[in-house]
Amino acid sequence: MVLSVALVLLFSLFIIILLPIADGIMLGIVFAYIGRPIYNFIKMKRHLGALVATMFIVIPIVMILGMGIIEIANQLMWIAENQGAVIESLLDFIRNLNIPDAYYENIRQTIWNSSISILPLLGNLVFVSYARGIAMFMINLLVAVLVCYFLLADGDGLYRSVLRIIPKGNQHLVKRYVHHMDIILSGVFIGNAYAALSVSTLSVIVFYAFGLSHVLALATLIFVASVIPMFAGYMVLVVLTIVRYFSLGFESALIFFVVSSIIIYAPPEFFLRPYLASIKSHIHPFLIMLAFLGGAFVGGIAGFFAAPILLGTLVSAYRVYVEDLEYVSPETSADE
């Protein structure tokens, strides 16, 4: 009893120590899951194959997500430093919508009142956390790359080591549990991630071609929206199309929407869809969406990816339990 309590306390202390780099650990696990099909396909030596697969996944994701997050942070800093210009630009945009004067005055007053309380708070928050956030992001990114590499290179050995501590009578149960969890996480991460990565990469090209500003930040938003089931990058495209309509007119907005839809979404539908069709989590998309969103609110980046994994562990346990019930029931009926 004393030994068990001591082990639990030591394990809890170890978890607390790892909390500052939890984002990097979770990203590394997700990167490894996404990179595993590439690692299995290239069939190189263990460590060389793990390195190639890691770079193949990490480089485009870092270029889009990493640079996009930094660009978003820079924009928040600019907003905090130029609060007056931001409010004036927003009021000019609303004024150009030809809203009746009575409604416009109410909207203007609401925006002004909100800016007095929100923008100073945003400025303080950004200035205080910007430097620390960038430093922690770089550290967690390095951790994610290392975790991804070592999981690809030594993941099988780690799995076999865990099996050794499981009693032989329960190893078959653990293997079935891991099999179900592998199917679920493959559907949640591999399918969504490849689709989101291709869509966001193509969006960078399209956005640069149309001369949009803050391209990497927009591509990051499309990636996040495409990862979450029941969301889609179309949500970002529709907003950009509406903004383009008010700034450049109907024809420009229509061309942008049609070209973006064809170039960004046609290749994934025609080339990735046949592969992704075989990778399904068999969990209702609404549950996965709740897991992504709830995890992000509770735990940030780590929670965004940890919550679907937790959901997968629970559903895997449920499926193993149901399989055992279905296996026992016929025997019970035969005995009766």
Coordinates of C-alpha atoms in Angstrom, one line a residue:
M1 CA 0.0 0.0 0.0
V2 CA 2.8 2.4 0.9
L3 CA 4.7 1.6 -2.2
S4 CA 1.6 2.2 -4.4
V5 CA 0.9 5.5 -2.8
A6 CA 4.5 6.5 -3.3
L7 CA 4.4 5.6 -6.9
V8 CA 1.2 7.5 -7.5
L9 CA 2.7 10.6 -5.8
L10 CA 5.9 10.4 -7.8
F11 CA 3.9 10.0 -11.0
S12 CA 1.8 13.0 -10.2
L13 CA 4.9 15.0 -9.4
F14 CA 6.3 14.0 -12.8
I15 CA 3.1 15.1 -14.5
I16 CA 3.2 18.5 -12.8
I17 CA 6.8 18.9 -13.9
L18 CA 5.8 18.2 -17.5
L19 CA 2.9 20.6 -17.5
P20 CA 4.8 23.6 -19.0
I21 CA 5.7 21.6 -22.0
A22 CA 2.4 19.8 -22.3
D23 CA 1.6 21.6 -25.6
G24 CA 4.8 20.3 -27.1
I25 CA 4.2 16.7 -25.9
M26 CA 0.6 16.7 -27.3
L27 CA 1.7 18.2 -30.6
G28 CA 4.5 15.6 -30.8
I29 CA 2.0 12.8 -30.3
V30 CA -0.3 14.2 -32.9
F31 CA 2.6 14.8 -35.3
A32 CA 3.8 11.2 -34.8
Y33 CA 0.3 9.9 -35.5
I34 CA 0.0 12.0 -38.7
G35 CA 3.6 11.0 -39.8
R36 CA 3.2 7.2 -39.2
P37 CA 1.7 6.5 -42.6
I38 CA 4.6 8.3 -44.2
Y39 CA 7.1 6.4 -42.0
N40 CA 5.5 3.1 -43.0
F41 CA 5.4 4.0 -46.7
I42 CA 9.0 5.1 -47.2
K43 CA 10.4 2.0 -45.5
M44 CA 13.8 3.5 -44.7
K45 CA 16.0 2.6 -41.8
R46 CA 14.3 3.2 -38.5
H47 CA 16.0 6.4 -37.4
L48 CA 16.4 7.8 -40.9
G49 CA 12.8 7.0 -41.8
A50 CA 11.6 8.7 -38.6
L51 CA 13.6 11.8 -39.4
V52 CA 12.2 12.0 -42.9
A53 CA 8.6 11.5 -41.8
T54 CA 9.0 14.0 -39.0
M55 CA 10.3 16.7 -41.3
F56 CA 7.7 15.9 -43.9
I57 CA 4.9 16.7 -41.4
V58 CA 6.6 19.3 -39.1
I59 CA 7.9 21.7 -41.8
P60 CA 4.6 22.5 -43.5
I61 CA 2.7 22.6 -40.3
V62 CA 5.2 24.9 -38.6
M63 CA 5.3 27.2 -41.6
I64 CA 1.6 27.5 -41.6
L65 CA 0.6 27.2 -38.0
G66 CA 3.8 28.6 -36.4
M67 CA 4.2 31.6 -38.6
G68 CA 0.4 32.2 -38.7
I69 CA 0.2 32.3 -34.9
I70 CA 3.1 34.7 -34.7
E71 CA 1.4 36.9 -37.3
I72 CA -1.8 36.8 -35.4
A73 CA 0.1 37.8 -32.2
N74 CA 1.7 40.7 -34.2
Q75 CA -1.7 41.9 -35.4
L76 CA -3.0 41.9 -31.8
M77 CA 0.0 44.0 -30.8
W78 CA -0.7 46.4 -33.6
I79 CA -4.3 46.7 -32.6
A80 CA -3.3 47.4 -29.0
E81 CA -0.9 50.1 -30.2
N82 CA -3.3 51.7 -32.7
Q83 CA -6.7 51.5 -30.9
G84 CA -7.9 54.8 -32.3
A85 CA -7.2 53.8 -35.9
V86 CA -8.9 50.5 -35.5
I87 CA -12.0 52.0 -34.1
E88 CA -12.1 54.6 -36.9
S89 CA -11.6 52.0 -39.6
L90 CA -14.4 49.8 -38.1
L91 CA -16.8 52.8 -38.0
D92 CA -15.9 53.8 -41.6
F93 CA -16.7 50.2 -42.7
I94 CA -20.1 50.2 -40.9
R95 CA -20.9 53.7 -42.3
N96 CA -20.3 52.5 -45.8
L97 CA -23.0 49.8 -45.3
N98 CA -25.6 52.6 -45.5
I99 CA -27.2 51.7 -42.2
P100 CA -30.0 54.1 -41.1
D101 CA -28.7 56.9 -38.9
A102 CA -30.7 55.8 -35.8
Y103 CA -29.2 52.2 -35.9
Y104 CA -25.8 53.5 -36.9
E105 CA -25.6 55.8 -33.9
N106 CA -26.5 52.9 -31.6
I107 CA -23.9 50.7 -33.2
R108 CA -21.3 53.4 -33.0
Q109 CA -22.0 54.0 -29.3
T110 CA -21.8 50.2 -28.6
I111 CA -18.4 50.0 -30.4
W112 CA -17.1 53.0 -28.6
N113 CA -18.2 51.7 -25.1
S114 CA -16.7 48.3 -25.8
S115 CA -13.4 49.7 -27.0
I116 CA -13.0 51.7 -23.8
S117 CA -13.0 48.4 -21.7
I118 CA -11.8 45.7 -24.1
L119 CA -8.9 47.3 -26.1
P120 CA -6.9 48.5 -23.0
L121 CA -7.3 45.1 -21.5
L122 CA -6.2 43.4 -24.7
G123 CA -3.2 45.7 -24.9
N124 CA -2.0 44.9 -21.4
L125 CA -2.6 41.2 -22.0
V126 CA -0.6 41.1 -25.3
F127 CA 2.3 43.2 -24.0
V128 CA 2.7 41.1 -20.9
S129 CA 2.4 37.7 -22.5
Y130 CA 3.9 38.2 -25.9
A131 CA 7.6 37.6 -25.2
R132 CA 6.9 34.7 -22.8
G133 CA 4.5 33.2 -25.3
I134 CA 6.9 33.3 -28.2
A135 CA 9.7 31.7 -26.1
M136 CA 7.4 29.0 -24.8
F137 CA 6.1 28.4 -28.3
M138 CA 9.6 27.8 -29.6
I139 CA 10.5 25.5 -26.7
N140 CA 7.3 23.5 -27.2
L141 CA 7.9 23.3 -30.9
L142 CA 11.3 21.8 -30.3
V143 CA 9.8 19.3 -27.8
A144 CA 7.1 18.4 -30.4
V145 CA 9.7 17.6 -33.0
L146 CA 11.7 15.5 -30.6
V147 CA 8.6 13.6 -29.3
C148 CA 7.4 13.0 -32.9
Y149 CA 10.8 11.6 -34.0
F150 CA 11.4 9.3 -31.0
L151 CA 7.8 8.0 -31.1
L152 CA 8.2 7.1 -34.8
A153 CA 11.6 5.6 -34.2
D154 CA 11.0 3.8 -30.9
G155 CA 7.2 3.7 -30.6
D156 CA 7.0 -0.1 -31.3
G157 CA 9.6 -0.8 -28.6
L158 CA 7.7 1.4 -26.1
Y159 CA 4.5 -0.5 -26.9
R160 CA 6.2 -3.8 -26.3
S161 CA 7.7 -2.6 -23.1
V162 CA 4.2 -1.6 -21.8
L163 CA 2.9 -5.0 -22.8
R164 CA 5.6 -6.7 -20.7
I165 CA 4.1 -5.3 -17.5
I166 CA 0.6 -6.5 -18.3
P167 CA -0.3 -10.0 -17.0
K168 CA -0.3 -12.5 -19.9
G169 CA -4.0 -13.3 -19.3
N170 CA -4.9 -9.6 -20.0
Q171 CA -2.5 -8.9 -22.9
H172 CA -5.1 -9.9 -25.5
L173 CA -7.6 -7.5 -23.9
V174 CA -5.0 -4.7 -24.0
K175 CA -4.2 -5.4 -27.7
R176 CA -7.8 -5.2 -28.6
Y177 CA -8.2 -1.9 -26.7
V178 CA -5.1 -0.5 -28.5
H179 CA -6.5 -1.6 -31.8
H180 CA -9.8 0.2 -31.3
M181 CA -8.0 3.3 -30.1
D182 CA -5.7 3.2 -33.1
I183 CA -8.7 3.1 -35.4
I184 CA -10.4 6.0 -33.6
L185 CA -7.4 8.3 -33.4
S186 CA -6.5 7.5 -37.1
G187 CA -9.9 8.8 -38.1
V188 CA -9.7 11.8 -35.8
F189 CA -6.2 13.0 -36.5
I190 CA -4.9 11.4 -39.7
G191 CA -7.9 12.0 -41.9
N192 CA -8.7 15.5 -40.7
A193 CA -5.0 16.6 -40.5
Y194 CA -4.1 15.6 -44.1
A195 CA -7.2 17.3 -45.4
A196 CA -6.7 20.4 -43.3
L197 CA -3.0 20.6 -44.2
S198 CA -3.6 20.3 -48.0
V199 CA -6.4 22.9 -47.8
S200 CA -4.4 25.4 -45.8
T201 CA -1.3 24.9 -48.0
L202 CA -3.3 25.6 -51.2
S203 CA -5.0 28.5 -49.5
V204 CA -1.6 30.2 -49.0
I205 CA -1.1 30.1 -52.8
V206 CA -4.5 31.4 -53.6
F207 CA -4.4 34.2 -51.0
Y208 CA -1.0 35.4 -52.3
A209 CA -2.4 35.4 -55.8
F210 CA -5.3 37.6 -54.9
G211 CA -3.1 39.9 -52.9
L212 CA -4.7 39.4 -49.5
S213 CA -2.9 40.6 -46.4
H214 CA -2.0 38.4 -43.4
V215 CA -1.9 35.3 -45.6
L216 CA -0.4 33.0 -43.0
A217 CA -2.8 34.0 -40.3
L218 CA -5.7 33.3 -42.6
A219 CA -4.2 29.9 -43.6
T220 CA -3.9 29.1 -39.9
L221 CA -7.6 29.9 -39.3
I222 CA -8.5 27.6 -42.3
F223 CA -6.3 24.8 -40.9
V224 CA -8.0 25.0 -37.5
A225 CA -11.5 25.2 -39.0
S226 CA -10.8 22.2 -41.3
V227 CA -9.4 20.1 -38.4
I228 CA -12.6 20.3 -36.3
P229 CA -15.4 18.1 -37.6
M230 CA -18.6 19.9 -38.6
F231 CA -16.5 23.0 -39.2
A232 CA -14.9 23.9 -42.5
G233 CA -12.5 26.3 -44.1
Y234 CA -15.5 27.6 -46.0
M235 CA -16.4 29.6 -42.9
V236 CA -13.2 31.6 -43.4
L237 CA -13.7 31.9 -47.2
V238 CA -17.3 33.1 -46.8
V239 CA -16.2 35.9 -44.5
L240 CA -13.3 36.9 -46.8
T241 CA -15.7 36.9 -49.7
I242 CA -18.1 39.2 -47.9
V243 CA -15.3 41.6 -47.0
R244 CA -14.1 41.5 -50.6
Y245 CA -17.6 42.3 -51.8
F246 CA -17.9 45.5 -49.7
S247 CA -14.4 46.6 -50.6
L248 CA -14.0 45.6 -54.3
G249 CA -17.5 44.8 -55.5
F250 CA -19.6 41.8 -56.5
E251 CA -17.6 40.6 -59.5
S252 CA -14.3 40.5 -57.6
A253 CA -15.9 38.7 -54.6
L254 CA -17.5 36.1 -56.9
I255 CA -14.2 35.4 -58.8
F256 CA -12.4 35.0 -55.5
F257 CA -15.0 32.6 -54.1
V258 CA -15.2 30.5 -57.2
V259 CA -11.4 30.3 -57.7
S260 CA -10.7 29.6 -54.1
S261 CA -13.3 26.9 -53.9
I262 CA -12.0 25.1 -57.0
I263 CA -8.3 25.3 -56.2
I264 CA -8.4 24.9 -52.4
Y265 CA -11.2 22.2 -52.1
A266 CA -11.2 20.3 -55.4
P267 CA -7.8 18.6 -55.1
P268 CA -8.5 17.2 -51.6
E269 CA -11.9 16.0 -52.7
F270 CA -10.6 14.2 -55.8
F271 CA -7.2 12.9 -54.5
L272 CA -7.4 12.7 -50.7
R273 CA -11.1 11.7 -50.4
P274 CA -10.6 8.0 -51.6
Y275 CA -7.8 7.5 -49.1
L276 CA -9.6 9.4 -46.3
A277 CA -12.8 7.4 -46.9
S278 CA -11.2 4.3 -45.4
I279 CA -10.0 6.2 -42.3
K280 CA -13.0 6.8 -40.1
S281 CA -13.2 7.2 -36.3
H282 CA -16.8 5.8 -36.2
I283 CA -17.6 8.4 -33.6
H284 CA -20.3 11.0 -34.2
P285 CA -18.7 14.2 -35.5
F286 CA -20.6 16.3 -32.9
L287 CA -18.8 14.5 -30.1
I288 CA -15.4 15.1 -31.7
M289 CA -16.3 18.7 -32.3
L290 CA -17.2 19.2 -28.6
A291 CA -14.0 17.4 -27.6
F292 CA -11.8 19.7 -29.8
L293 CA -13.6 22.9 -28.7
G294 CA -13.9 22.0 -25.0
G295 CA -10.3 20.9 -24.8
A296 CA -9.1 24.1 -26.4
F297 CA -11.0 26.2 -23.8
V298 CA -9.8 24.2 -20.9
G299 CA -6.2 23.4 -21.9
G300 CA -5.2 25.5 -24.8
I301 CA -3.2 23.7 -27.5
A302 CA -2.6 20.7 -25.3
G303 CA -6.3 20.4 -24.4
F304 CA -7.2 20.9 -28.1
F305 CA -5.5 17.6 -29.0
A306 CA -5.7 15.9 -25.6
A307 CA -9.5 16.0 -25.3
P308 CA -10.1 13.9 -28.6
I309 CA -7.5 11.4 -27.3
L310 CA -9.4 11.1 -24.0
L311 CA -12.6 10.7 -25.9
G312 CA -10.9 7.9 -28.0
T313 CA -9.8 6.1 -24.8
L314 CA -13.3 6.1 -23.4
V315 CA -15.0 5.0 -26.6
S316 CA -12.3 2.2 -27.0
A317 CA -13.0 0.9 -23.6
Y318 CA -16.7 0.9 -24.3
R319 CA -16.2 -1.0 -27.6
V320 CA -14.1 -3.7 -25.9
Y321 CA -16.7 -4.1 -23.2
V322 CA -19.5 -4.4 -25.8
E323 CA -17.4 -7.0 -27.7
D324 CA -17.0 -9.1 -24.5
L325 CA -20.7 -8.9 -23.8
E326 CA -21.5 -10.0 -27.4
Y327 CA -19.0 -12.8 -27.1
V328 CA -20.3 -14.1 -23.7
S329 CA -24.0 -13.9 -24.6
P330 CA -24.2 -16.7 -27.2
E331 CA -22.3 -19.0 -24.8
T332 CA -24.6 -18.2 -22.0
S333 CA -27.7 -18.8 -24.2
A334 CA -26.3 -22.2 -25.3
D335 CA -25.6 -23.3 -21.7
E336 CA -29.2 -22.4 -20.8

